[in-house]
Coordinates of C-alpha atoms in Angstrom, one line a residue:
Chain A
M7 CA 0.0 0.0 0.0
P8 CA 1.8 3.1 -1.1
E9 CA -0.9 5.5 0.2
N10 CA -1.1 6.7 3.7
L11 CA -4.5 5.8 4.9
S12 CA -4.7 8.3 7.7
D13 CA -6.7 10.7 5.7
L14 CA -10.3 10.2 4.6
T15 CA -9.6 11.4 1.1
D16 CA -6.7 9.0 0.8
I17 CA -9.0 6.1 1.9
I18 CA -11.6 7.0 -0.6
N19 CA -9.1 7.3 -3.4
A20 CA -7.6 4.0 -2.5
I21 CA -11.0 2.4 -2.7
A22 CA -12.0 4.1 -5.9
I23 CA -8.7 3.7 -7.8
D24 CA -7.1 0.6 -6.4
D25 CA -10.3 -1.3 -5.3
S26 CA -8.5 -1.6 -2.0
Y27 CA -10.0 -4.0 0.5
V28 CA -7.8 -2.7 3.3
A29 CA -9.1 0.9 2.7
Y30 CA -12.6 -0.3 2.5
K31 CA -12.3 -2.1 5.8
K32 CA -10.8 1.1 7.3
L33 CA -13.7 3.2 5.9
F34 CA -16.1 0.7 7.4
G35 CA -14.5 1.2 10.8
L36 CA -14.8 5.0 10.5
L37 CA -18.4 5.1 9.3
F38 CA -20.3 2.0 10.4
P39 CA -20.8 2.8 14.1
S40 CA -22.3 6.3 13.5
I41 CA -24.5 5.0 10.6
K42 CA -25.8 2.2 12.7
R43 CA -26.5 4.6 15.6
F44 CA -28.3 6.9 13.3
A45 CA -30.4 4.1 11.7
Y46 CA -31.2 2.8 15.2
S47 CA -32.5 6.1 16.3
L48 CA -35.0 5.9 13.4
L49 CA -35.8 2.2 13.5
K50 CA -35.3 1.3 17.1
S51 CA -34.1 -2.2 16.2
P52 CA -30.5 -3.1 16.5
Q53 CA -30.9 -5.9 14.0
L54 CA -32.5 -3.6 11.3
A55 CA -30.0 -0.9 12.1
E56 CA -27.2 -3.3 11.5
E57 CA -28.7 -4.3 8.2
V58 CA -29.1 -0.8 7.1
A59 CA -25.6 0.2 8.0
S60 CA -24.3 -2.9 6.2
D61 CA -26.3 -2.0 3.1
V62 CA -25.0 1.6 3.2
M63 CA -21.4 0.3 3.3
I64 CA -21.9 -2.1 0.4
T65 CA -23.6 0.7 -1.6
L66 CA -20.4 2.8 -1.1
W67 CA -18.3 -0.1 -2.3
R68 CA -20.6 -0.7 -5.4
K69 CA -20.4 3.0 -6.2
R70 CA -16.7 3.3 -5.4
K71 CA -15.8 4.7 -8.8
A72 CA -18.1 7.6 -8.2
I73 CA -17.5 8.4 -4.5
P74 CA -14.4 10.7 -4.9
S75 CA -16.8 13.2 -6.4
V76 CA -19.1 13.1 -3.3
S77 CA -18.4 16.2 -1.3
N78 CA -19.0 14.7 2.1
I79 CA -19.0 10.9 2.5
K80 CA -20.5 11.0 5.9
A81 CA -23.4 13.1 4.9
Y82 CA -23.8 10.9 1.8
S83 CA -23.9 7.7 3.9
F84 CA -26.4 9.2 6.4
T85 CA -28.6 10.2 3.5
I86 CA -28.6 6.6 2.2
A87 CA -29.2 5.3 5.7
K88 CA -32.2 7.7 6.1
N89 CA -33.7 6.6 2.9
L90 CA -33.3 2.9 3.6
S91 CA -34.7 3.3 7.1
L92 CA -37.7 5.2 5.8
N93 CA -38.3 2.5 3.2
I94 CA -38.3 -0.2 5.9
L95 CA -40.7 1.9 8.1
K96 CA -42.9 2.6 5.2
N97 CA -43.3 -1.1 4.4
S98 CA -43.7 -2.3 7.9
S99 CA -46.2 0.4 8.8
G100 CA -48.3 -0.3 5.8
G101 CA -47.6 3.1 4.4
K102 CA -48.5 5.0 7.5
I103 CA -44.9 6.3 8.0
I104 CA -43.7 8.3 5.0
S105 CA -41.5 10.9 6.4
L106 CA -39.3 11.5 9.4
D107 CA -42.0 13.6 11.0
D108 CA -44.1 10.5 11.4
I109 CA -41.7 8.8 13.8
S110 CA -40.7 9.5 17.3
I111 CA -37.1 10.1 18.3
N112 CA -35.7 9.3 21.7
L113 CA -33.2 11.8 23.0
Q114 CA -31.8 11.4 26.4
I115 CA -29.1 13.5 28.1
D116 CA -26.1 11.4 28.9
N117 CA -25.8 11.8 32.7
T118 CA -22.8 9.7 33.1
T119 CA -20.3 12.5 32.2
P120 CA -18.5 14.0 35.2
E121 CA -20.0 17.5 34.6
W122 CA -23.5 16.1 34.8
I123 CA -23.0 14.6 38.2
L124 CA -22.6 18.2 39.5
I125 CA -25.8 19.3 38.0
N126 CA -28.8 18.7 40.2
D127 CA -31.6 16.2 39.4
E128 CA -34.2 18.9 39.0
L129 CA -32.4 20.7 36.2
R130 CA -31.6 17.4 34.5
K131 CA -35.2 16.4 34.6
S132 CA -36.3 19.7 33.4
L133 CA -33.9 19.7 30.4
N134 CA -34.8 16.2 29.5
D135 CA -38.5 17.1 29.5
A136 CA -37.8 20.1 27.3
I137 CA -35.8 18.0 24.9
N138 CA -38.5 15.3 24.8
E139 CA -41.1 17.9 23.8
L140 CA -39.1 19.1 20.8
P141 CA -40.6 18.2 17.4
T142 CA -39.0 15.2 15.6
Q143 CA -37.1 17.2 13.0
C144 CA -35.7 19.4 15.7
K145 CA -34.5 16.4 17.7
I146 CA -32.9 14.8 14.7
I147 CA -31.0 18.0 13.8
F148 CA -30.0 18.4 17.4
K149 CA -28.7 14.9 17.5
L150 CA -26.8 15.0 14.2
V151 CA -25.0 18.3 15.2
K152 CA -24.3 17.4 18.8
Q153 CA -23.6 13.7 18.6
D154 CA -22.2 13.2 15.2
G155 CA -20.5 16.6 14.9
L156 CA -22.0 17.2 11.5
S157 CA -22.0 20.7 10.0
Y158 CA -25.2 22.7 9.2
K159 CA -24.5 22.0 5.5
D160 CA -24.2 18.2 6.1
V161 CA -27.4 18.1 8.1
A162 CA -29.3 20.2 5.5
E163 CA -28.1 17.7 2.8
I164 CA -29.2 14.6 4.8
L165 CA -32.6 15.9 5.8
D166 CA -33.2 17.7 2.5
V167 CA -33.9 21.1 4.1
S168 CA -32.2 24.4 3.9
V169 CA -29.2 25.5 6.1
K170 CA -31.4 28.2 7.4
T171 CA -33.9 25.6 8.7
V172 CA -31.2 23.7 10.4
D173 CA -30.0 26.9 12.2
A174 CA -33.5 28.0 13.1
Q175 CA -34.4 24.5 14.5
L176 CA -31.3 24.4 16.6
V177 CA -32.0 27.9 18.0
I178 CA -35.5 26.8 18.9
A179 CA -34.1 23.8 20.8
N180 CA -31.6 25.9 22.7
R181 CA -34.2 28.5 23.5
R182 CA -36.5 25.9 25.0
L183 CA -33.6 24.6 27.1
S184 CA -32.6 28.1 28.2
V185 CA -36.0 28.4 29.9
S186 CA -35.1 25.5 32.1
I187 CA -31.6 26.9 32.8
R188 CA -33.0 30.3 33.6
K189 CA -35.4 28.9 36.2
E190 CA -32.8 26.7 37.8
F191 CA -30.2 29.4 38.3
N192 CA -32.8 32.1 38.9
L193 CA -31.4 34.3 36.2
A194 CA -32.5 37.8 35.3
P195 CA -33.9 38.1 31.8
I196 CA -31.3 39.2 29.2
K197 CA -32.7 42.5 28.3
K198 CA -31.5 46.1 27.9
N199 CA -33.0 48.3 30.5
Chain B
M16 CA -34.7 40.5 21.8
E17 CA -31.2 40.3 23.3
H18 CA -32.0 36.9 24.8
K19 CA -33.0 35.5 21.5
R20 CA -29.9 36.9 19.9
V21 CA -27.6 35.5 22.6
I22 CA -29.1 32.1 22.3
Q23 CA -28.9 32.2 18.5
L24 CA -25.2 33.2 18.6
L25 CA -24.4 30.6 21.3
T26 CA -26.1 27.9 19.2
R27 CA -24.0 28.8 16.2
K28 CA -20.8 29.0 18.3
L29 CA -21.4 25.6 19.9
A30 CA -22.1 24.0 16.5
G31 CA -18.9 25.4 15.2
E32 CA -20.9 27.5 12.7
A33 CA -20.4 31.0 14.0
T34 CA -18.5 33.5 11.8
Q35 CA -15.8 35.7 13.3
K36 CA -18.1 38.6 13.3
E37 CA -20.8 36.7 15.2
I38 CA -18.2 35.5 17.8
E39 CA -17.2 39.1 18.4
E40 CA -20.8 40.2 18.7
L41 CA -21.5 37.4 21.2
N42 CA -18.4 38.3 23.3
Q43 CA -19.7 41.8 23.5
L44 CA -23.2 40.7 24.6
M45 CA -21.6 38.4 27.2
T46 CA -19.8 41.3 28.9
L47 CA -23.2 43.1 29.0
F48 CA -25.0 40.1 30.3
P49 CA -22.6 37.9 32.4
E50 CA -25.5 35.6 33.3
A51 CA -25.3 34.3 29.7
L52 CA -22.3 32.3 30.8
Y53 CA -24.7 29.9 32.6
Y54 CA -26.5 29.2 29.4
E55 CA -23.2 28.6 27.5
E56 CA -21.8 26.3 30.2
T57 CA -24.9 24.2 30.6
L58 CA -25.7 23.9 26.9
K59 CA -22.1 23.0 26.2
Q60 CA -22.3 20.1 28.7
I61 CA -25.3 18.5 27.0
A62 CA -24.4 15.3 25.4
F63 CA -26.8 12.6 24.4
K64 CA -26.9 9.0 25.5
N65 CA -25.9 6.4 23.0
E66 CA -29.2 4.7 22.5
L67 CA -27.8 1.5 21.1
P68 CA -28.1 -1.2 23.7
E69 CA -24.5 -2.2 23.1
E70 CA -21.4 -0.6 21.7
V71 CA -20.6 -1.5 18.1
D72 CA -17.9 -4.1 17.9
I73 CA -16.2 -3.2 14.6
D74 CA -14.5 -6.6 14.0
Q75 CA -17.7 -8.4 14.7
A76 CA -19.7 -6.0 12.5
F77 CA -17.2 -6.4 9.7
N78 CA -17.4 -10.2 10.0
L79 CA -21.1 -10.0 9.6
H80 CA -20.8 -7.6 6.7
E81 CA -18.4 -10.1 5.0
H82 CA -20.9 -12.9 5.6
R83 CA -23.5 -10.9 3.9
Y84 CA -21.6 -9.2 1.1
G85 CA -18.1 -10.6 1.2
H86 CA -18.5 -12.2 -2.2
E87 CA -18.6 -8.7 -3.7
F88 CA -15.3 -7.5 -2.3
E89 CA -13.2 -10.3 -0.9
D90 CA -11.6 -10.9 -4.2
Y91 CA -9.8 -7.6 -3.7
K92 CA -8.0 -8.6 -0.5
E93 CA -4.5 -7.4 -0.8
H94 CA -1.3 -9.3 -0.3
Q95 CA -2.8 -12.3 -2.0
P96 CA -1.8 -12.6 -5.6
G97 CA -4.7 -13.2 -7.9
P98 CA -8.3 -13.6 -6.9
Q99 CA -8.9 -15.7 -3.9
K100 CA -10.3 -19.2 -4.2
S101 CA -13.9 -19.2 -3.6
F102 CA -15.3 -20.8 -0.4
I103 CA -16.8 -23.6 -2.4
K104 CA -13.6 -24.4 -4.1
R105 CA -11.7 -24.5 -0.9
W106 CA -14.4 -26.6 0.5
L107 CA -14.1 -29.2 -2.3
I108 CA -10.3 -29.4 -1.9
A109 CA -10.8 -30.1 1.7
A110 CA -13.4 -32.7 0.9
S111 CA -11.4 -34.6 -1.6
F112 CA -8.5 -34.7 0.8
L113 CA -10.8 -36.1 3.5
I114 CA -12.2 -38.8 1.4
T115 CA -8.8 -40.2 0.7
C116 CA -7.9 -40.3 4.3
G117 CA -11.2 -41.8 5.5
F118 CA -10.2 -45.4 4.9
A119 CA -8.1 -46.2 7.8
S120 CA -10.6 -45.0 10.3
Y121 CA -12.3 -48.3 11.0
Y122 CA -9.2 -50.0 12.2
L123 CA -8.3 -47.0 14.2
I124 CA -11.6 -46.8 15.9
H125 CA -11.0 -50.3 17.2
N126 CA -7.8 -49.1 18.7
N127 CA -9.7 -46.3 20.3
L128 CA -12.0 -48.7 22.1
L129 CA -9.0 -50.1 24.0
R130 CA -7.7 -46.6 24.8
R131 CA -11.0 -45.3 26.1
K132 CA -10.2 -46.3 29.7
N133 CA -7.5 -43.7 30.1
D134 CA -10.0 -40.9 29.3
V135 CA -8.5 -38.3 31.6
S136 CA -9.9 -34.9 32.3
Y137 CA -8.3 -32.1 30.4
N138 CA -7.9 -28.4 31.0
P139 CA -8.9 -26.2 28.1
T140 CA -6.8 -23.1 27.8
T141 CA -8.7 -21.5 25.0
E142 CA -12.4 -20.8 24.5
I143 CA -13.9 -19.5 21.3
V144 CA -17.3 -18.1 21.5
C145 CA -19.5 -17.4 18.5
G146 CA -22.1 -14.8 19.5
K147 CA -25.6 -14.4 18.2
R148 CA -25.9 -14.1 14.5
M149 CA -22.3 -15.1 14.0
R150 CA -20.8 -18.1 12.3
K151 CA -17.2 -18.5 12.0
K152 CA -14.5 -20.8 10.9
I153 CA -11.5 -21.6 13.1
I154 CA -8.5 -23.7 12.7
L155 CA -7.4 -25.7 15.8
P156 CA -3.7 -26.1 16.6
D157 CA -3.7 -29.6 15.0
G158 CA -5.0 -28.3 11.7
T159 CA -8.7 -29.3 12.2
S160 CA -11.1 -26.9 10.7
V161 CA -14.2 -26.1 12.8
W162 CA -17.2 -24.1 11.5
L163 CA -18.8 -22.8 14.7
N164 CA -22.5 -22.0 14.3
T165 CA -24.3 -19.1 15.9
N166 CA -24.5 -19.0 19.7
S167 CA -22.0 -21.7 20.2
K168 CA -18.7 -22.1 21.9
I169 CA -15.8 -24.5 21.8
Q170 CA -13.0 -25.0 24.3
Y171 CA -9.6 -26.7 23.7
D172 CA -6.1 -26.9 25.0
D173 CA -3.5 -25.0 23.0
A174 CA -1.1 -27.9 23.7
M175 CA -3.6 -30.5 22.4
L176 CA -1.0 -32.0 20.1
Y177 CA 1.2 -33.0 23.0
Q178 CA -1.5 -35.0 24.7
D179 CA -2.9 -38.5 24.1
H180 CA -6.2 -37.2 22.9
R181 CA -7.1 -34.0 21.1
D182 CA -9.9 -33.0 23.4
V183 CA -12.4 -30.3 22.6
R184 CA -15.6 -29.4 24.4
L185 CA -18.6 -28.1 22.4
Y186 CA -21.6 -26.2 23.5
G187 CA -23.9 -25.6 20.6
E188 CA -23.4 -26.6 17.0
A189 CA -20.3 -27.1 14.9
F190 CA -19.1 -28.8 11.7
F191 CA -15.7 -30.5 12.0
D192 CA -13.2 -31.4 9.3
V193 CA -10.8 -33.3 11.5
A194 CA -7.1 -33.3 10.6
R195 CA -5.9 -36.8 10.5
D196 CA -3.6 -38.0 13.2
K197 CA -3.6 -41.7 14.0
K198 CA -1.8 -41.3 17.3
H199 CA -4.0 -38.7 18.7
P200 CA -7.7 -39.4 18.5
F201 CA -9.9 -36.4 18.3
V202 CA -12.5 -36.4 21.0
I203 CA -15.5 -34.1 21.2
H204 CA -17.2 -33.8 24.5
T205 CA -20.7 -32.5 24.6
Q206 CA -23.2 -32.4 27.5
K207 CA -24.8 -35.7 26.4
V208 CA -22.5 -37.5 24.1
T209 CA -18.8 -38.0 23.5
I210 CA -17.6 -38.5 20.0
K211 CA -14.3 -40.0 18.9
V212 CA -12.9 -39.6 15.5
L213 CA -9.8 -40.0 13.5
G214 CA -10.2 -38.0 10.3
T215 CA -13.6 -37.2 9.0
A216 CA -16.2 -34.5 8.5
F217 CA -19.3 -34.3 10.5
N218 CA -21.8 -32.0 12.2
V219 CA -22.6 -31.9 15.9
K220 CA -25.5 -30.1 17.3
A221 CA -25.6 -30.0 21.0
Y222 CA -27.0 -26.8 22.3
P223 CA -27.4 -26.9 26.1
G224 CA -31.1 -26.7 26.8
D225 CA -32.1 -28.4 23.6
H226 CA -33.7 -31.8 24.2
V227 CA -32.1 -33.2 21.1
T228 CA -28.5 -33.8 20.4
E229 CA -27.7 -34.5 16.7
T230 CA -24.7 -35.9 15.1
T231 CA -24.5 -36.1 11.3
L232 CA -21.7 -37.8 9.5
I233 CA -20.7 -36.7 6.0
R234 CA -17.6 -38.7 5.5
G235 CA -15.5 -41.2 7.4
L236 CA -16.6 -43.1 10.5
I237 CA -17.1 -42.0 14.0
E238 CA -17.8 -43.6 17.3
L239 CA -20.3 -42.1 19.6
S240 CA -20.9 -42.9 23.3
L241 CA -23.5 -41.6 25.7
N242 CA -22.1 -39.7 28.7
N243 CA -24.6 -41.4 31.1
D244 CA -24.0 -44.8 29.6
P245 CA -20.4 -45.0 28.3
Q246 CA -20.6 -48.7 27.6
Q247 CA -23.1 -48.1 24.9
R248 CA -21.3 -47.2 21.7
I249 CA -22.6 -46.5 18.3
L250 CA -20.7 -46.4 15.1
L251 CA -22.0 -43.9 12.6
R252 CA -21.5 -44.3 8.9
P253 CA -21.5 -41.6 6.2
K254 CA -24.9 -39.9 5.5
E255 CA -26.2 -41.1 8.8
K256 CA -27.6 -38.9 11.4
L257 CA -28.0 -39.9 15.0
A258 CA -30.5 -37.9 17.1
L259 CA -30.6 -38.4 20.8
R260 CA -33.9 -37.3 22.3
E261 CA -34.4 -36.8 25.9
D262 CA -37.8 -38.0 27.3
I263 CA -38.7 -37.1 30.8
S264 CA -41.2 -39.5 32.1
P265 CA -43.7 -38.5 34.8
K266 CA -42.5 -39.0 38.3
H267 CA -45.2 -41.5 39.5
M268 CA -44.1 -44.0 36.9
D269 CA -41.0 -44.7 38.9
E270 CA -40.3 -45.6 42.4
S271 CA -37.4 -43.3 42.7
D272 CA -37.8 -39.6 43.6
N273 CA -36.1 -38.3 40.6
A274 CA -37.8 -38.0 37.3
Q275 CA -36.2 -40.4 35.0
I276 CA -34.5 -39.3 31.8
H277 CA -34.7 -41.8 29.0
N278 CA -32.6 -41.4 26.0
K279 CA -34.2 -42.2 22.8
M280 CA -31.9 -42.7 20.0
V281 CA -32.9 -42.5 16.4
I282 CA -30.5 -43.3 13.6
E283 CA -31.7 -42.1 10.2
N284 CA -30.3 -41.6 6.8
I285 CA -30.0 -38.0 5.7
E286 CA -31.5 -37.3 2.4
P287 CA -30.1 -34.5 0.2
I288 CA -32.6 -31.8 -0.5
E289 CA -32.8 -31.0 -4.2
I290 CA -33.4 -27.4 -5.0
S291 CA -32.8 -26.0 -8.4
N292 CA -30.9 -29.2 -9.5
K293 CA -28.5 -28.9 -6.7
D294 CA -28.2 -31.2 -3.7
Y295 CA -28.1 -29.7 -0.2
F296 CA -27.9 -31.3 3.1
E297 CA -30.1 -29.5 5.5
E298 CA -27.9 -30.4 8.5
T299 CA -24.7 -28.9 7.1
S300 CA -25.7 -26.2 4.7
W301 CA -25.2 -23.6 7.4
V302 CA -21.5 -24.1 7.1
Q303 CA -21.7 -22.5 3.6
N304 CA -23.8 -19.8 5.2
K305 CA -27.0 -21.1 3.8
L306 CA -30.3 -21.9 5.4
V307 CA -32.0 -24.7 3.4
F308 CA -35.5 -25.8 3.9
K309 CA -37.8 -28.0 1.9
D310 CA -41.6 -28.2 2.2
E311 CA -41.5 -26.9 5.8
S312 CA -44.4 -25.3 7.5
F313 CA -44.0 -21.7 8.7
K314 CA -44.5 -23.0 12.2
E315 CA -41.5 -25.4 11.8
L316 CA -39.5 -22.8 10.0
A317 CA -40.0 -20.0 12.5
P318 CA -37.6 -21.4 15.2
R319 CA -34.9 -21.9 12.6
L320 CA -35.3 -18.3 11.3
E321 CA -35.2 -17.1 14.8
K322 CA -31.8 -18.7 15.4
W323 CA -30.6 -17.6 11.9
Y324 CA -31.5 -14.0 12.3
N325 CA -31.5 -13.7 16.1
V326 CA -35.1 -12.4 16.2
T327 CA -38.3 -13.7 17.8
F328 CA -41.4 -14.6 15.8
Q329 CA -45.0 -14.1 16.8
I330 CA -47.4 -15.7 14.3
N331 CA -50.8 -14.3 14.8
N332 CA -52.2 -15.5 11.5
K333 CA -53.3 -19.2 12.1
A334 CA -53.5 -19.9 8.4
A335 CA -49.9 -18.7 7.9
E336 CA -48.6 -21.3 10.4
D337 CA -49.4 -24.0 7.9
Y338 CA -48.0 -22.4 4.8
R339 CA -45.2 -24.6 3.5
F340 CA -42.0 -23.2 2.1
T341 CA -39.0 -24.5 0.1
G342 CA -36.0 -22.4 -0.3
I343 CA -32.4 -21.4 0.4
L344 CA -31.5 -18.3 2.3
E345 CA -28.0 -17.0 1.9
N346 CA -27.3 -13.3 2.1
E347 CA -30.9 -12.1 2.5
T348 CA -31.7 -9.9 5.4
V349 CA -34.7 -10.9 7.5
T350 CA -36.8 -8.3 5.7
Q351 CA -35.7 -9.6 2.3
A352 CA -36.4 -13.2 3.3
L353 CA -39.9 -12.4 4.5
S354 CA -40.6 -10.3 1.5
E355 CA -39.6 -13.2 -0.8
M356 CA -41.8 -15.5 1.2
Q357 CA -44.7 -13.0 0.8
I358 CA -44.5 -13.6 -2.9
I359 CA -45.3 -17.3 -2.4
R360 CA -47.9 -17.0 0.3
P361 CA -50.0 -14.0 1.4
F362 CA -49.2 -12.7 4.8
K363 CA -48.2 -9.5 6.4
F364 CA -45.3 -8.9 8.7
K365 CA -44.0 -6.2 10.9
I366 CA -40.6 -5.9 12.6
T367 CA -40.9 -4.1 15.9
A368 CA -38.5 -2.9 18.5
N369 CA -36.5 -5.7 20.2
D370 CA -36.3 -7.5 16.8
K371 CA -39.7 -9.1 17.2
V372 CA -41.3 -10.2 13.9
I373 CA -45.0 -10.2 14.0
I374 CA -46.8 -12.2 11.3
N375 CA -50.4 -11.2 10.6

């Protein structure tokens, strides 16, 4: 292997140009867990999520000659995962589920981080409640940005919405959370006098 | 208005999407409203729980992926000049080798009977566990190939070659292609039966908890003894399957306090299943990653699909229970398999959380 496979672009080129099995395996390691997690959040079945993530990976392999022209491989994979998951949901629900808005998304704050141990139960509960009440699309955007570190542009591409929508939805989410925070710390409203 | 703006700018900053100008504006607002720091600190700490019940094991996931789609990319494995031999080809080479070495077994088995007495306990040093929905091939230190089926484990001693017997202990199902070694008989211990071999290929199905222990011989000759009656020995010939069924008779039938377990042994010939002009043995087709069934009712098939896909079935549709299916499943996902079955017989299915398949 002449190429150095530390860089995602190198990995993709090695797959596209050399049909490299080693590079493909590496790409699998980089993408599979987050794709599976994303599919799971939509499907709520580890088995189906595994299948979807596996199908996404083989799609990348089958289309390997074309993937160097894809601007962001992660966003591209997530888009395929979203479509495959929606197809499964559409079929198993007898056509009742046709878009992401028809499904419910679980979003729970990870309270195992050291910082969270310092935050009291009441605020934790209040924030979790606020998150749970967010609309589906808002939750998905929140998750993709926070958990998967995706950019506004990537999220917009995956969900087929505008960058403006992504920004606006995230702001809505944080504004709702800020209500909980304000109550907890008894903060004065941010306003010019 | 300022509150909205602060949150908006904070949101962009935390997402890594704020411009330089926006950062400056935010800093300025923060000096005016120091309380905003509380928002920033708290929002920054929010991380979401990983919902997946278990962490993704990359190696295991890739193995599964190779099982499903390996035929599309394994020819490109590097450091191997030329395309790799296909699984079937390798299989045939192994088979032809085994046929030639099967002849001496009868004589050697007689030798074995004499040796039985010094059947000492052994200390396995290695345990290989095949998790749910995994099937894997392993090579033991003596060169024996073992295909371990889903949810099974095998234990052996790394130094097995230096002992009188090559002992392995099996929980579950495995197909053995035993490397020939006259001097060191290969002995498989399961919960109910012990099997001695010299060089042969066969399948053992002995899941703890199952009431049936099955041994199917493809080539060679093996000797089998029951663990609770070591005197009783059975010689198995090629294409014979021995099923050991446990019958628990009601208490009152016996004078003793314990319920008596009777072993019922059935020896039958296995018949190849012909599908699309090819012969398959139902008992061993899993080794080639195939699930083969012929004229089986949905009711009979469901437990096999459950094991194959690691899902649970709930058949609500009484008529569907009696539908009969013939087919081979290879790389299909559970959804694809059921969709194909839907073409043959009308039913509806739904896969819910916890991988429960509901048939309506």
